[in-house]
PDB file of C-alpha atoms in Angstrom:
ATOM      1  CA  UNK A  77      43.047  89.396 175.047  1.00 36.00           C
ATOM      2  CA  UNK A  78      45.565  91.835 176.476  1.00 37.00           C
ATOM      3  CA  UNK A  79      44.927  95.509 177.074  1.00 36.00           C
ATOM      4  CA  UNK A  80      47.544  98.142 177.751  1.00 37.00           C
ATOM      5  CA  UNK A  81      47.262 101.919 177.767  1.00 38.00           C
ATOM      6  CA  UNK A  82      44.271 102.268 175.485  1.00 38.00           C
ATOM      7  CA  UNK A  83      45.480  99.575 173.124  1.00 36.00           C
ATOM      8  CA  UNK A  84      43.729  96.236 172.754  1.00 37.00           C
ATOM      9  CA  UNK A  85      45.341  93.218 171.144  1.00 35.00           C
ATOM     10  CA  UNK A  86      43.563  89.954 170.504  1.00 34.00           C
ATOM     11  CA  UNK A  87      46.141  87.237 169.975  1.00 33.00           C
ATOM     12  CA  UNK A  88      45.752  85.061 166.937  1.00 32.00           C
ATOM     13  CA  UNK A  89      47.183  84.885 163.497  1.00 31.00           C
ATOM     14  CA  UNK A  90      46.694  87.308 160.645  1.00 34.00           C
ATOM     15  CA  UNK A  91      47.874  89.255 157.610  1.00 35.00           C
ATOM     16  CA  UNK A  92      48.567  92.884 156.607  1.00 37.00           C
ATOM     17  CA  UNK A  93      45.715  95.131 155.523  1.00 35.00           C
ATOM     18  CA  UNK A  94      44.181  96.617 152.472  1.00 37.00           C
ATOM     19  CA  UNK A  95      41.046  96.668 150.430  1.00 37.00           C
ATOM     20  CA  UNK A  96      38.562  96.240 153.228  1.00 39.00           C
ATOM     21  CA  UNK A  97      35.260  97.954 153.571  1.00 41.00           C
ATOM     22  CA  UNK A  98      36.751 100.247 156.172  1.00 42.00           C
ATOM     23  CA  UNK A  99      33.719 101.241 157.907  1.00 46.00           C
ATOM     24  CA  UNK A 100      32.249 103.095 160.753  1.00 41.00           C
ATOM     25  CA  UNK A 101      30.137 101.639 163.468  1.00 37.00           C
ATOM     26  CA  UNK A 102      26.799 102.955 162.288  1.00 37.00           C
ATOM     27  CA  UNK A 103      26.565 101.190 158.927  1.00 37.00           C
ATOM     28  CA  UNK A 104      26.824 104.508 157.073  1.00 37.00           C
ATOM     29  CA  UNK A 105      30.476 105.418 157.289  1.00 38.00           C
ATOM     30  CA  UNK A 106      30.424 107.806 154.352  1.00 40.00           C
ATOM     31  CA  UNK A 107      33.747 106.355 153.222  1.00 45.00           C
ATOM     32  CA  UNK A 108      32.707 103.297 151.231  1.00 47.00           C
ATOM     33  CA  UNK A 109      29.723 103.600 148.937  1.00 40.00           C
ATOM     34  CA  UNK A 110      29.025  99.867 149.058  1.00 42.00           C
ATOM     35  CA  UNK A 111      30.949  98.925 145.945  1.00 44.00           C
ATOM     36  CA  UNK A 112      34.454  99.397 147.347  1.00 63.00           C
ATOM     37  CA  UNK A 113      34.836 103.035 146.347  1.00 82.00           C
ATOM     38  CA  UNK A 114      35.703 105.583 149.004  1.00 93.00           C
ATOM     39  CA  UNK A 115      35.188 109.285 149.559  1.00 96.00           C
ATOM     40  CA  UNK A 116      38.485 111.124 150.015  1.00 97.00           C
ATOM     41  CA  UNK A 117      39.353 114.272 151.919  1.00 97.00           C
ATOM     42  CA  UNK A 118      39.905 117.438 149.884  1.00 95.00           C
ATOM     43  CA  UNK A 119      42.958 118.741 151.743  1.00 94.00           C
ATOM     44  CA  UNK A 120      45.421 115.857 151.449  1.00 95.00           C
ATOM     45  CA  UNK A 121      48.249 115.784 154.054  1.00 97.00           C
ATOM     46  CA  UNK A 122      51.798 115.949 152.717  1.00 96.00           C
ATOM     47  CA  UNK A 123      52.989 112.361 153.032  1.00 97.00           C
ATOM     48  CA  UNK A 124      56.085 112.973 150.912  1.00 96.00           C
ATOM     49  CA  UNK A 125      57.014 109.645 149.282  1.00 96.00           C
ATOM     50  CA  UNK A 126      55.517 107.543 152.114  1.00 97.00           C
ATOM     51  CA  UNK A 127      53.117 105.761 149.754  1.00 97.00           C
ATOM     52  CA  UNK A 128      55.396 105.525 146.703  1.00 95.00           C
ATOM     53  CA  UNK A 129      55.495 101.692 146.882  1.00 92.00           C
ATOM     54  CA  UNK A 130      51.893 101.182 148.013  1.00 92.00           C
ATOM     55  CA  UNK A 131      49.585  99.915 145.268  1.00 89.00           C
ATOM     56  CA  UNK A 132      46.269 100.595 147.032  1.00 93.00           C
ATOM     57  CA  UNK A 133      46.900 104.264 147.887  1.00 96.00           C
ATOM     58  CA  UNK A 134      44.546 106.589 146.006  1.00 95.00           C
ATOM     59  CA  UNK A 135      44.167 109.313 148.623  1.00 97.00           C
ATOM     60  CA  UNK A 136      43.108 109.702 152.249  1.00 98.00           C
ATOM     61  CA  UNK A 137      39.737 108.093 152.941  1.00 98.00           C
ATOM     62  CA  UNK A 138      37.382 110.408 154.832  1.00 98.00           C
ATOM     63  CA  UNK A 139      36.090 108.612 157.916  1.00 98.00           C
ATOM     64  CA  UNK A 140      35.617 111.739 159.995  1.00 98.00           C
ATOM     65  CA  UNK A 141      32.410 111.684 162.020  1.00 97.00           C
ATOM     66  CA  UNK A 142      32.824 108.014 163.005  1.00 97.00           C
ATOM     67  CA  UNK A 143      33.547 106.790 166.532  1.00 98.00           C
ATOM     68  CA  UNK A 144      35.261 103.619 165.277  1.00 98.00           C
ATOM     69  CA  UNK A 145      36.641 102.397 161.951  1.00 98.00           C
ATOM     70  CA  UNK A 146      38.431  99.294 160.635  1.00 98.00           C
ATOM     71  CA  UNK A 147      41.517  98.880 158.453  1.00 98.00           C
ATOM     72  CA  UNK A 148      42.385  95.557 156.806  1.00 98.00           C
ATOM     73  CA  UNK A 149      45.824  94.090 157.473  1.00 98.00           C
ATOM     74  CA  UNK A 150      46.827  91.867 154.540  1.00 97.00           C
ATOM     75  CA  UNK A 151      44.943  93.625 151.759  1.00 97.00           C
ATOM     76  CA  UNK A 152      45.680  93.802 148.076  1.00 95.00           C
ATOM     77  CA  UNK A 153      46.292  91.022 145.616  1.00 93.00           C
ATOM     78  CA  UNK A 154      49.447  89.905 147.417  1.00 92.00           C
ATOM     79  CA  UNK A 155      48.280  90.415 151.028  1.00 97.00           C
ATOM     80  CA  UNK A 156      51.043  92.951 151.708  1.00 97.00           C
ATOM     81  CA  UNK A 157      48.995  96.159 152.011  1.00 97.00           C
ATOM     82  CA  UNK A 158      46.820  98.006 154.511  1.00 98.00           C
ATOM     83  CA  UNK A 159      43.331  98.731 153.262  1.00 97.00           C
ATOM     84  CA  UNK A 160      42.706 101.512 152.976  1.00 98.00           C
ATOM     85  CA  UNK A 161      46.293 102.716 153.380  1.00 98.00           C
ATOM     86  CA  UNK A 162      45.410 106.268 154.501  1.00 98.00           C
ATOM     87  CA  UNK A 163      42.439 107.416 156.561  1.00 98.00           C
ATOM     88  CA  UNK A 164      41.257 110.679 158.104  1.00 98.00           C
ATOM     89  CA  UNK A 165      39.435 110.502 161.448  1.00 98.00           C
ATOM     90  CA  UNK A 166      38.422 112.783 164.304  1.00 98.00           C
ATOM     91  CA  UNK A 167      40.297 112.761 167.597  1.00 98.00           C
ATOM     92  CA  UNK A 168      38.731 110.222 169.957  1.00 98.00           C
ATOM     93  CA  UNK A 169      38.120 107.704 167.157  1.00 98.00           C
ATOM     94  CA  UNK A 170      39.173 104.089 167.656  1.00 98.00           C
ATOM     95  CA  UNK A 171      40.869 102.358 164.737  1.00 98.00           C
ATOM     96  CA  UNK A 172      40.741  98.560 164.646  1.00 98.00           C
ATOM     97  CA  UNK A 173      43.196  96.813 162.378  1.00 98.00           C
ATOM     98  CA  UNK A 174      41.763  93.432 161.306  1.00 98.00           C
ATOM     99  CA  UNK A 175      44.016  90.743 159.865  1.00 98.00           C
ATOM    100  CA  UNK A 176      42.706  89.119 156.659  1.00 97.00           C
ATOM    101  CA  UNK A 177      44.830  85.969 156.885  1.00 96.00           C
ATOM    102  CA  UNK A 178      46.674  86.840 153.659  1.00 97.00           C
ATOM    103  CA  UNK A 179      50.352  87.631 153.174  1.00 94.00           C
ATOM    104  CA  UNK A 180      51.930  85.726 156.074  1.00 93.00           C
ATOM    105  CA  UNK A 181      52.581  87.310 159.505  1.00 97.00           C
ATOM    106  CA  UNK A 182      51.946  91.034 160.038  1.00 98.00           C
ATOM    107  CA  UNK A 183      52.003  93.701 162.691  1.00 98.00           C
ATOM    108  CA  UNK A 184      51.152  97.402 162.991  1.00 98.00           C
ATOM    109  CA  UNK A 185      53.780  99.786 164.343  1.00 98.00           C
ATOM    110  CA  UNK A 186      53.735 103.588 164.419  1.00 98.00           C
ATOM    111  CA  UNK A 187      56.872 105.275 163.174  1.00 98.00           C
ATOM    112  CA  UNK A 188      56.767 107.611 166.202  1.00 98.00           C
ATOM    113  CA  UNK A 189      56.262 104.736 168.665  1.00 97.00           C
ATOM    114  CA  UNK A 190      52.777 105.877 169.728  1.00 98.00           C
ATOM    115  CA  UNK A 191      51.235 102.443 169.035  1.00 98.00           C
ATOM    116  CA  UNK A 192      52.538  98.942 168.355  1.00 98.00           C
ATOM    117  CA  UNK A 193      50.667  95.655 167.977  1.00 98.00           C
ATOM    118  CA  UNK A 194      53.777  93.716 168.981  1.00 97.00           C
ATOM    119  CA  UNK A 195      55.191  90.598 167.372  1.00 97.00           C
ATOM    120  CA  UNK A 196      54.039  89.867 163.819  1.00 97.00           C
ATOM    121  CA  UNK A 197      51.227  87.307 163.703  1.00 97.00           C
ATOM    122  CA  UNK A 198      49.399  85.380 160.973  1.00 96.00           C
ATOM    123  CA  UNK A 199      45.729  84.397 160.714  1.00 95.00           C
ATOM    124  CA  UNK A 200      42.327  85.916 160.116  1.00 95.00           C
ATOM    125  CA  UNK A 201      41.227  86.382 163.728  1.00 95.00           C
ATOM    126  CA  UNK A 202      43.836  88.877 164.928  1.00 97.00           C
ATOM    127  CA  UNK A 203      42.841  92.447 165.725  1.00 98.00           C
ATOM    128  CA  UNK A 204      44.591  95.460 167.198  1.00 98.00           C
ATOM    129  CA  UNK A 205      42.907  98.660 168.408  1.00 98.00           C
ATOM    130  CA  UNK A 206      44.162 102.138 169.144  1.00 98.00           C
ATOM    131  CA  UNK A 207      42.173 105.240 170.078  1.00 98.00           C
ATOM    132  CA  UNK A 208      43.646 108.443 168.672  1.00 98.00           C
ATOM    133  CA  UNK A 209      43.268 111.307 171.158  1.00 98.00           C
ATOM    134  CA  UNK A 210      45.634 113.881 169.616  1.00 97.00           C
ATOM    135  CA  UNK A 211      45.504 115.563 166.218  1.00 98.00           C
ATOM    136  CA  UNK A 212      48.303 114.905 163.778  1.00 98.00           C
ATOM    137  CA  UNK A 213      49.387 112.461 161.104  1.00 98.00           C
ATOM    138  CA  UNK A 214      50.540 109.056 162.296  1.00 98.00           C
ATOM    139  CA  UNK A 215      52.512 106.975 159.804  1.00 98.00           C
ATOM    140  CA  UNK A 216      52.761 103.254 160.475  1.00 98.00           C
ATOM    141  CA  UNK A 217      54.257 100.097 159.008  1.00 98.00           C
ATOM    142  CA  UNK A 218      54.110  96.336 159.022  1.00 98.00           C
ATOM    143  CA  UNK A 219      57.690  95.680 160.152  1.00 98.00           C
ATOM    144  CA  UNK A 220      58.250  92.463 158.142  1.00 97.00           C
ATOM    145  CA  UNK A 221      56.795  93.976 154.943  1.00 97.00           C
ATOM    146  CA  UNK A 222      57.692  97.666 155.015  1.00 96.00           C
ATOM    147  CA  UNK A 223      60.133  97.232 152.135  1.00 95.00           C
ATOM    148  CA  UNK A 224      57.360  95.934 149.854  1.00 95.00           C
ATOM    149  CA  UNK A 225      55.129  98.935 150.556  1.00 95.00           C
ATOM    150  CA  UNK A 226      53.096  97.792 153.546  1.00 98.00           C
ATOM    151  CA  UNK A 227      52.719 101.229 155.084  1.00 98.00           C
ATOM    152  CA  UNK A 228      49.773 103.322 156.207  1.00 98.00           C
ATOM    153  CA  UNK A 229      48.769 106.626 157.749  1.00 98.00           C
ATOM    154  CA  UNK A 230      46.086 107.907 160.092  1.00 98.00           C
ATOM    155  CA  UNK A 231      45.379 111.634 159.777  1.00 98.00           C
ATOM    156  CA  UNK A 232      43.620 112.850 162.936  1.00 98.00           C
ATOM    157  CA  UNK A 233      41.732 116.154 162.688  1.00 97.00           C
TER     158      UNK A 233
END
């Protein structure tokens, strides 16, 4: 395990995210009703065409009120999605990206450089954490699979 500047990376192998249960740390995250359906925020950020090639995007999942949440890396039928692709959280929330082991090697990299899991890895025991302290919308990619729609966003309120 290596920690640097509020970011934790557990080395292993993994895949890109999507379709996970998301989830807060209290068992009642308000985002997933138990059957894979999420609650979405009402005031959707303007992502432009960021999600135009992302199959799993249906809106921004509302995970405000949670101290920690999880996003799957290697979601979707092909393993080349983040799940869910877009989330809304409060400042101070920690997001953990958890590799599913599907879709070959993945990583998580913010477009603005504010977080980066490093070299793409494969497996189902890789995780990467980042705590979001500032409000804003953070768009991120899986570098090897950006062109097939493996993109995501964290909207911090």
